[in-house]
XYZ file of C-alpha atoms in Angstrom:
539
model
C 0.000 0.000 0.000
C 1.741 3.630 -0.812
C 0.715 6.275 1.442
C 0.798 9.948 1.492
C 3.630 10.545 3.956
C 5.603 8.288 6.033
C 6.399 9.674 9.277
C 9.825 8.343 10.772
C 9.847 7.506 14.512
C 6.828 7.313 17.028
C 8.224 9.929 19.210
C 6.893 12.984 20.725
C 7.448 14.817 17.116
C 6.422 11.824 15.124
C 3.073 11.015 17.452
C 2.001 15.332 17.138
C 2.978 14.682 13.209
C 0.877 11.596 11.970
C -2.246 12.995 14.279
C -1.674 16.912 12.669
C -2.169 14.731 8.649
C -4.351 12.228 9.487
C -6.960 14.634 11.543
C -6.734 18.517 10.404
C -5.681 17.125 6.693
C -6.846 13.568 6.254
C -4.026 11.815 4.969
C -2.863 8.573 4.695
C 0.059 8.510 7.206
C 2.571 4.965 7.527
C 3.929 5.983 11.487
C 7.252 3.376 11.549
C 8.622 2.675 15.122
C 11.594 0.650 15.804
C 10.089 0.499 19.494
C 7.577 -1.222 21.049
C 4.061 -0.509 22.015
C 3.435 1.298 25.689
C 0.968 -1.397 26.910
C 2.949 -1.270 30.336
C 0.595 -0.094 33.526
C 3.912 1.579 34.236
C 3.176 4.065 31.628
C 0.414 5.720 33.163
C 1.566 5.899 36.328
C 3.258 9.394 36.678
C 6.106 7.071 39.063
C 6.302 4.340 36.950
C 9.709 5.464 34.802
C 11.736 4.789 37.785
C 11.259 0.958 37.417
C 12.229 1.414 34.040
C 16.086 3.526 34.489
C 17.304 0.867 35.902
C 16.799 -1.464 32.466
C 13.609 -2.356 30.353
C 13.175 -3.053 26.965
C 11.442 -0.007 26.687
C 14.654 1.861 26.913
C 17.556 1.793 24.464
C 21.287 2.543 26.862
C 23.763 3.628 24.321
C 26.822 4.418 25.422
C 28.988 7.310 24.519
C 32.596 7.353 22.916
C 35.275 7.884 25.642
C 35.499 11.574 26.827
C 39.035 13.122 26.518
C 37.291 15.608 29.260
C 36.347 12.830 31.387
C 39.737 10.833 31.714
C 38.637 8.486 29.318
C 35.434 7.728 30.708
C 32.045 6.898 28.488
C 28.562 7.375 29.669
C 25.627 6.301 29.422
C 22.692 7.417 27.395
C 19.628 6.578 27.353
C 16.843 6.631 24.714
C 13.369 5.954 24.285
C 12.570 2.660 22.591
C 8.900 3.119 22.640
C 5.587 4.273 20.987
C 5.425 7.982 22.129
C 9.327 8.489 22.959
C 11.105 10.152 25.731
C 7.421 11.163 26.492
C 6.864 7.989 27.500
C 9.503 7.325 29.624
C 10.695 10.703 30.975
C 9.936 12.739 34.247
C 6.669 14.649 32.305
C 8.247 17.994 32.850
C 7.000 20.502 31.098
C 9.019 23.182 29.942
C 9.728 26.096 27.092
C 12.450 27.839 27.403
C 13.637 31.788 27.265
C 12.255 34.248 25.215
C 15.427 35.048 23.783
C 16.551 31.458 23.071
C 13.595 31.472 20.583
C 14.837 34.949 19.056
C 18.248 32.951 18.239
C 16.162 30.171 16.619
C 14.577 33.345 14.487
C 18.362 34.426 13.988
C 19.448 31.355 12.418
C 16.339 31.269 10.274
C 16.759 34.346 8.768
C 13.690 35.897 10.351
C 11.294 32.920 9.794
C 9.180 33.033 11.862
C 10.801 30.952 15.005
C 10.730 33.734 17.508
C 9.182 33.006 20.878
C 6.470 35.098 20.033
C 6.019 33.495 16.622
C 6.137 29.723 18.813
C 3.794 30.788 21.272
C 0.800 30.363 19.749
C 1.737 26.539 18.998
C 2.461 26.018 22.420
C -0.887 26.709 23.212
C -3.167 25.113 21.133
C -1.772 22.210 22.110
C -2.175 22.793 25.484
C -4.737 21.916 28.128
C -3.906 23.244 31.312
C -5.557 22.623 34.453
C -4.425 25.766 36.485
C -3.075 28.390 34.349
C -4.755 30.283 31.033
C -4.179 33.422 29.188
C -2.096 34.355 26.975
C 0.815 32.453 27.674
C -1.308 29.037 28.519
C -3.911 27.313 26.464
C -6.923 25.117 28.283
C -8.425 23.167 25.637
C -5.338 21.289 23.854
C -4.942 17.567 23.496
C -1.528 17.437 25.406
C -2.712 17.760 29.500
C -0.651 19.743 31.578
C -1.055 19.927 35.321
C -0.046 20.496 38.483
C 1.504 17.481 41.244
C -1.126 15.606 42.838
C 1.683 14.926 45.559
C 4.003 16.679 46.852
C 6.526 15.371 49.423
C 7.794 17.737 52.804
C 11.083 17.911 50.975
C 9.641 20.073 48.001
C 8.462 22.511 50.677
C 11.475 22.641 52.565
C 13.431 23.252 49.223
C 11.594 25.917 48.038
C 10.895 27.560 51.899
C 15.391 27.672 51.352
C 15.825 28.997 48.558
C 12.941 32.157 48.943
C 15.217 32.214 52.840
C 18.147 32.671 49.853
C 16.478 35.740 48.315
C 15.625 33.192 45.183
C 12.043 34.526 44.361
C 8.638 31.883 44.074
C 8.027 31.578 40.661
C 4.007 30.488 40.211
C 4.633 29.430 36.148
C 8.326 29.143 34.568
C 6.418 29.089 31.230
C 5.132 32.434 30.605
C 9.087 33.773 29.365
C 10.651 34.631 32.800
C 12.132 31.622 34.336
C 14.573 33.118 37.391
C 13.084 31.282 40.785
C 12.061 28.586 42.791
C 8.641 27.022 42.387
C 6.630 23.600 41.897
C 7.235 22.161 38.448
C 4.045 21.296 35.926
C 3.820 17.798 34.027
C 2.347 16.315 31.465
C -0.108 14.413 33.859
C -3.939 14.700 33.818
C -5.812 13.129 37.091
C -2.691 11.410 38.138
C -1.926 9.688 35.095
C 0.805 10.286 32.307
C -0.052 12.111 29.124
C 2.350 10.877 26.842
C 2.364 11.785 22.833
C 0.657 8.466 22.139
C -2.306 9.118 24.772
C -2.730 13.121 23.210
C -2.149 12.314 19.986
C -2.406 8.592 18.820
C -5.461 7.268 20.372
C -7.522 9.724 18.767
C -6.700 8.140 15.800
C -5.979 4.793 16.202
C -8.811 3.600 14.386
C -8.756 6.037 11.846
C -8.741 4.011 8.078
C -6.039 6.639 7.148
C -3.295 5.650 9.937
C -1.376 2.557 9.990
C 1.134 1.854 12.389
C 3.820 -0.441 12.915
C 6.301 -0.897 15.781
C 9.425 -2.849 16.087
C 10.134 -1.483 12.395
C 13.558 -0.239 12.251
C 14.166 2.005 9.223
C 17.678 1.283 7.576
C 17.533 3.960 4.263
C 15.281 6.193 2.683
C 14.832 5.917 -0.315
C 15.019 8.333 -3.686
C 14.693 8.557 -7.198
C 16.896 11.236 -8.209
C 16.822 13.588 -5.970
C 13.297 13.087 -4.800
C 12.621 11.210 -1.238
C 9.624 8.318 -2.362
C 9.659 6.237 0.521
C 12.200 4.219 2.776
C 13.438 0.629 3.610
C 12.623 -0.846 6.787
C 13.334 -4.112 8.780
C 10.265 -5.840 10.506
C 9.360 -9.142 12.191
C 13.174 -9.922 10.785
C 11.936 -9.182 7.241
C 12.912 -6.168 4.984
C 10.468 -4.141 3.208
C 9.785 -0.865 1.622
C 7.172 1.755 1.656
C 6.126 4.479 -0.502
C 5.029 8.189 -0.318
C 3.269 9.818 -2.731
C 4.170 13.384 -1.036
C 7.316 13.503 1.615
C 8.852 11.327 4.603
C 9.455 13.164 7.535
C 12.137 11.869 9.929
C 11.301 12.367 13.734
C 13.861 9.613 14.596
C 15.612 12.212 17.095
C 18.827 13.602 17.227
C 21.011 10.406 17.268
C 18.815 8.900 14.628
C 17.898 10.893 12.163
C 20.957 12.316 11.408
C 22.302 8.595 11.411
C 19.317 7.871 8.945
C 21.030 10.884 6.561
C 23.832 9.536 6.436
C 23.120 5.895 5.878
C 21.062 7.161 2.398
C 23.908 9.163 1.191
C 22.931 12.401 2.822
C 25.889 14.125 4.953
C 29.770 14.980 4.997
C 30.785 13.430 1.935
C 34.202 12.431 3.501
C 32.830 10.275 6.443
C 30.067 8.634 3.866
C 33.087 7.848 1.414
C 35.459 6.117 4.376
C 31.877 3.942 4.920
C 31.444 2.827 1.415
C 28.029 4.750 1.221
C 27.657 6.917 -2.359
C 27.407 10.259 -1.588
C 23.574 11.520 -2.719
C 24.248 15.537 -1.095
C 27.278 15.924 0.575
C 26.004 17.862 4.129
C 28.872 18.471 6.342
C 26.935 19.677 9.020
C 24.399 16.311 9.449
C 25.129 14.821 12.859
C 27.497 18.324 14.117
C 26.220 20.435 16.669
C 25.344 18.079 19.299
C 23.928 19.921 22.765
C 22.780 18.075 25.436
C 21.821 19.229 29.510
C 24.076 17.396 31.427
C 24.378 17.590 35.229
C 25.954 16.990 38.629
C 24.509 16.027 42.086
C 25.152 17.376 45.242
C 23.725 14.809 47.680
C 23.007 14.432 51.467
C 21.539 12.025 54.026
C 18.848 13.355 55.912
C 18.187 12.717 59.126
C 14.288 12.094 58.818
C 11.867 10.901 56.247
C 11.588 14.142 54.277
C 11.053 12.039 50.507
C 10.587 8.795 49.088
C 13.469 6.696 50.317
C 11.762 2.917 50.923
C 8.662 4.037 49.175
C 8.690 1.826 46.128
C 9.556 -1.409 48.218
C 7.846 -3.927 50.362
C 4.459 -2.867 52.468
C 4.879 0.773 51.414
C 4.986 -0.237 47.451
C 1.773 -2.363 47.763
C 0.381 0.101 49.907
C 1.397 3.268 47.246
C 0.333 0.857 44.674
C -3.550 0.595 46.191
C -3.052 4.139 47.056
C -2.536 4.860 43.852
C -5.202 2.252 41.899
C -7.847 3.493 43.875
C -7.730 7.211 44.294
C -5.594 8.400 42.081
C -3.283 9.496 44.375
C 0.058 9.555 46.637
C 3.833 9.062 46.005
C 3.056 6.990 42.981
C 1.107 10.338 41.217
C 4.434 12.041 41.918
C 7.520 12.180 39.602
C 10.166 12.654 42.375
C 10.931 15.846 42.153
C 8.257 18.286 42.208
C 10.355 21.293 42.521
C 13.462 23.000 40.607
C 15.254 26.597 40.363
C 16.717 28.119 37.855
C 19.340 30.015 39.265
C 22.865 31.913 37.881
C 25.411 30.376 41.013
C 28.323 32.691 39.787
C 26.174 36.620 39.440
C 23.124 35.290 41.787
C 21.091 37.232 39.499
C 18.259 36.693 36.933
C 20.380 35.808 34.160
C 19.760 31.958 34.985
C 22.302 29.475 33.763
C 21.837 26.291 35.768
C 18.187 24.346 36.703
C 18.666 23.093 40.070
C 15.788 20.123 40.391
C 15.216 18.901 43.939
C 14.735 15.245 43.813
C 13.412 13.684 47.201
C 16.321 10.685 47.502
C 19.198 9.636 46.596
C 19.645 9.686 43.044
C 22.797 8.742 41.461
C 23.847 6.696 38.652
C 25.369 3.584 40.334
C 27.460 3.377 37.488
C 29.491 6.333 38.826
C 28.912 6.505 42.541
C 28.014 3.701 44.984
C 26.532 4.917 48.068
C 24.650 3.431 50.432
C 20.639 3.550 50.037
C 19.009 5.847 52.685
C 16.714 9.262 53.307
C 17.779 11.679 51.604
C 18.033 14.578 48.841
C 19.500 14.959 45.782
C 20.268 18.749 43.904
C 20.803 17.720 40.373
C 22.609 20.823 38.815
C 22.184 20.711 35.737
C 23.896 23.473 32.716
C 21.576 25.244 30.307
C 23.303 26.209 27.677
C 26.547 24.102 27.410
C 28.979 26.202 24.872
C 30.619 22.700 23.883
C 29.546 21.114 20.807
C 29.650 16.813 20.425
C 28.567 14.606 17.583
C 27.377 11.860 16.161
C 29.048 9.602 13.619
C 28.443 6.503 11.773
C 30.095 3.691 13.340
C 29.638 1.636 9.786
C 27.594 1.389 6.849
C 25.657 -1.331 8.884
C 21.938 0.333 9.893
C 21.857 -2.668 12.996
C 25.182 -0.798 14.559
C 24.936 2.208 16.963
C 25.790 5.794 15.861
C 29.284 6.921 17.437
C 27.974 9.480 19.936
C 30.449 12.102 21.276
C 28.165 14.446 23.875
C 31.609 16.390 24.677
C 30.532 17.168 27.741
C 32.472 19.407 29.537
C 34.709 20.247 26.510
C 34.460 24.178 26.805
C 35.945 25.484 29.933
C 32.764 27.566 30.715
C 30.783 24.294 30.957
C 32.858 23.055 33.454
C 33.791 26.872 35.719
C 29.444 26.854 36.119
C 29.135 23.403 37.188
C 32.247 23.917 39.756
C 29.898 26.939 40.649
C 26.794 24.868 40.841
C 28.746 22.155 43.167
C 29.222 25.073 45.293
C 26.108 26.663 45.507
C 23.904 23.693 46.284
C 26.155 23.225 49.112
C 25.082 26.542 50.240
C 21.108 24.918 49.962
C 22.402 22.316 52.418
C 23.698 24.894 54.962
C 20.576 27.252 54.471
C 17.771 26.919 56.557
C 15.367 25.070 57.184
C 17.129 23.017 54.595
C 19.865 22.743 57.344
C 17.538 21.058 59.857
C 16.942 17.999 57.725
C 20.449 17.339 56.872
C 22.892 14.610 58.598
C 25.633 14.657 56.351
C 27.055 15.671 53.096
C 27.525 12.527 50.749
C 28.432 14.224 47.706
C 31.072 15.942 46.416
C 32.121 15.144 49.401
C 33.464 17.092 52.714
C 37.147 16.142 51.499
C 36.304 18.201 48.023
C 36.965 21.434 48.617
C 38.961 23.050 45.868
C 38.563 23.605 42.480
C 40.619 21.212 41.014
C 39.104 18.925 43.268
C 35.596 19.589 42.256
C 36.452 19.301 38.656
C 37.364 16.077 38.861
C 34.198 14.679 40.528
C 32.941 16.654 38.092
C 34.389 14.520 35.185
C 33.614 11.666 36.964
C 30.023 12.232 37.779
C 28.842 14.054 34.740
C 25.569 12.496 33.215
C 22.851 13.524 30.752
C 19.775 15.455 31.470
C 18.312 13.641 28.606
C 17.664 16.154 26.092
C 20.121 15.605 22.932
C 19.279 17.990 19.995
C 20.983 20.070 17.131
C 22.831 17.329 15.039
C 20.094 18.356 12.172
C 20.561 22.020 12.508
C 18.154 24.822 10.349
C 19.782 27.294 9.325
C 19.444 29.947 5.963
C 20.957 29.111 2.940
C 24.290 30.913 3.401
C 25.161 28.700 6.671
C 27.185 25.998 5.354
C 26.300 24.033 8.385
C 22.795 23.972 8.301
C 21.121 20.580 7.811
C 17.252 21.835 6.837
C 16.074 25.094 6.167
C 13.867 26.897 7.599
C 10.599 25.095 7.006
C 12.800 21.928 7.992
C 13.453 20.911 4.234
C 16.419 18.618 4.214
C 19.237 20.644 1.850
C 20.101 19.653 -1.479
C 16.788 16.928 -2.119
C 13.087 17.107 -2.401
C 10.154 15.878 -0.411
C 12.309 14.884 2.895
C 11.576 17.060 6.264
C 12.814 16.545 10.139
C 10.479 17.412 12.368
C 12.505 16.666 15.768
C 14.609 18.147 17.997
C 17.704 17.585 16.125
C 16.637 20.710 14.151
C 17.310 22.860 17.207
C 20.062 25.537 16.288
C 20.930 25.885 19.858
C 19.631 24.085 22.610
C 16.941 26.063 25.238
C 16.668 26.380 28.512
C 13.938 23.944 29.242
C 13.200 20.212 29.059
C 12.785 19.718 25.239
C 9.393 17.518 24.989
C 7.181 20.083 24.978
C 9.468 22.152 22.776
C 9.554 19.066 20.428
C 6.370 18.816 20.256
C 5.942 22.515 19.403
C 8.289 22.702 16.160
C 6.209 19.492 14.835
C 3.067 21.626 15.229
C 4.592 24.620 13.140
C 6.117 22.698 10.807
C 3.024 20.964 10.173
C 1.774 23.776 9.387
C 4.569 24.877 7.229
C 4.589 22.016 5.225
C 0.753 21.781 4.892
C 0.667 25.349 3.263
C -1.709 26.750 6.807
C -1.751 30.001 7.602
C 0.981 30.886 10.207
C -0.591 31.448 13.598
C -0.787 35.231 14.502
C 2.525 35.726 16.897
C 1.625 37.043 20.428
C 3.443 39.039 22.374
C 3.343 38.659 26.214
């Protein structure tokens, strides 16, 4: 069967994509996902993808190329290998970003319409909001947005510290001013998960014009000249080929779809050539620009029950479980951390450059630290805007291998001066009151870590992603030789091929990049669809 468009992942981007053609524009939409389906109970329950960080088949672990930065070390990273993505599997935070971070997207499009006024709009029709409306929030949008329907004495205490600080409450970090303290909104509705594939998906499901299939792992796209007609995929062990009578849009993400690029010809013609791949457009800047949050911990034992240490075990878990099946409600309706800041720990002013999220235990990757289970709290500080730049790379010419991923983290000397900063300031949270009360001891860095040079190497040894990889797909005008798509996310130098993720992110934003994602599928939509653009508003 040929379809209209064949969308290219069943992520957050891919899910907002297929629903956008099949229900504004009735088209007949092929959604392939290498994934499986999210038929887990896990996956409504808002506490649910902490069973799963530990190792499911719902989650892909890659693992980075050794860091010159990090003595040699690798780490881990972790992907969504699931029908609705990271959405289905991440902490539902939702987040957009600075105004100006949007302004630099407009920048780098040449004044295209990417501004944060210009986004706005998208944001909110998509949004359904349970406490907040406006102009900045929309009520009546598919994607539910809410508030915590538990929150844990530690989130008080937290944010009770840092207002004691002279950190300000902040009621809504979405509205373009982000510097504060405050309770964090998810993607939740009555206590259960809205992921892309419950918003967007289910409405259609059973429409005649959708077809889905997971565990279908694309390996090429496919052309005819220069024109993009369809692409090759493996499934139940089988290969096979589809067809689209208008474009394929890749929503893969931002180790994937650039991989896909490159494995059809598409990308620096020197790497393709050392692969054995024909060169189709040669693209130097296809898998380049890689940004990712990464972050740090500064932990402590408390010397109460202040979180959720011993929640998810024994008579507590059944008991949270009941809780939870029943009414809706308790630790299990939480995500673990239902507070952040966003803080600058070097001017103290309102120039944020680091998210501080207070997580209610001990949370550390045991890969890289291996302390003792027990109450406690956790300040993940985590960089905004890292200035270093990674990459991904084809490890061979073999679609079943792994992309080489380099996240560079800590490879500008900026990245790592702010997180030294960060170390240091959350410290301070420990020592402030009435965060001071709680605490028994410091666990990490570590009393013994005092100095710099000390700090920068637990640092390098405890760096991990924030989960939020973008920009190896970069738009960009036609004079960047960089660029990847332009600015209606067009994939240079062929016809009838889009990306739609968050690989097309010129520089990475100061939020948690699901809702953003979902966002620039909207407007693109739109874009490619020939819609009117929504009327920007200003704030």
């Amino acid at each position: 069967m040929d379809y209209d468009y064949i969308v290219v992942g069943g992520g957050s981007s891919g899910c907002l994509t297929a629903w956008r053609l099949v229900e504004t524009h009735g088209a007949r939409v092929l959604m392939l996902e290498a994934g499986h389906l999210d038929a887990s109970l896990l996956f409504k329950m808002p506490a649910g993808f902490f069973k799963m960080l530990g190792g499911s088949k719902y989650l892909n672990i890659y693992e980075s190329e050794p860091q010159a930065m990090l003595n040699g070390r690798s780490t881990k990273v972790p992907q969504a290998n699931v029908l609705g993505g990271g959405s289905s599997v991440n902490a539902m935070i939702y987040m957009r970003g600075k105004p100006a971070e949007y302004d630099e997207w407009d920048q780098a499009s040449g004044g295209a319409g990417w501004s944060w006024n210009h986004m706005l709009p998208y944001y909110t029709r998509l949004e359904g909001n349970q406490r907040l409306a406006g102009p900045a929030h929309g009520i009546d949008g598919p994607l539910k947005v809410s508030d915590h329907l538990y929150i844990c004495d530690m989130a008080h205490i937290f944010l009770k510290t840092m207002q004691g600080m002279g950190v300000p409450y902040t009621s809504d970090f979405n509205a373009g001013t982000q510097y504060g303290a405050g309770f964090m909104q998810l993607t939740t509705h009555k206590g259960e998960r809205c992921s892309a594939a419950r918003a967007f998906i289910d409405p259609i499901a059973k429409n005649k014009n959708f077809s889905l299939k997971t565990g279908a792992m694309v390996t090429r796209i496919l052309f005819e000249g220069e024109r993009a007609v369809g692409v090759e995929y493996v499934h139940n062990g089988k290969v096979e080929q589809a067809r689209a009578g208008n474009e394929v849009v890749l929503a893969a993400g931002s180790y994937v779809s650039p991989k896909l690029l490159m494995l059809s010809g598409v990308g620096p013609a020197e790497q393709l050539e050392r692969h054995g791949i024909k060169v189709k457009v040669d693209l130097p800047g296809v898998g380049q620009n890689l940004q990712d949050h990464h972050e740090v911990p500064v932990s402590a034992y408390t010397n109460g029950a202040f979180g959720y240490y011993g929640q998810e075990r024994g008579v507590k878990m059944i008991i949270n479980g009941i809780q939870y099946l029943v009414f809706g409600s308790g630790p299990v309706a939480s995500n673990g951390a239902e507070t952040c800041a966003f803080v600058n720990p070097e001017t103290r002013g309102s120039d944020t450059t680091v998210k501080i999220y207070c997580v209610a235990m001990i949370y550390l990757d045991r890969d890289v630290s291996d302390v003792p289970p027990g109450h406690g709290v956790t300040f993940t500080c985590c960089l905004m805007r890292p200035k270093a730049r990674g990459s991904v790379t084809l490890r061979s010419a073999n679609p079943a291998d792994n992309a080489l991923i380099n996240p560079n983290f800590l490879g500008h000397p900026d990245d790592l001066r702010i997180e030294i900063a960060a170390l240091r300031y959350g410290r301070e949270i420990l020592a402030s009151r009435p965060m001071s009360d709680t605490i028994a001891r410091e666990i990490l860095p570590g009393p013994d870590k005092q100095t710099d040079a000390e700090l920068a190497e637990f640092c390098k040894r405890t760096v991990k992603t924030n989960y939020h990889p973008v920009g190896t797909c970069r738009m960009g005008v036609d004079s960047d030789p960089t660029s990847v798509v332009d600015p209606e996310l067009r994939v240079r130098g062929v016809s009838n091929l889009r990306v739609f993720d968050a690989s097309i992110m010129p520089n990475l934003i100061s939020a948690n990049t699901n809702a953003p994602t979902m966002a620039i599928a909207d407007k693109a939509v739109s874009m490619m669809m020939g819609e009117r653009p929504l009327p920007p508003v200003a704030l």
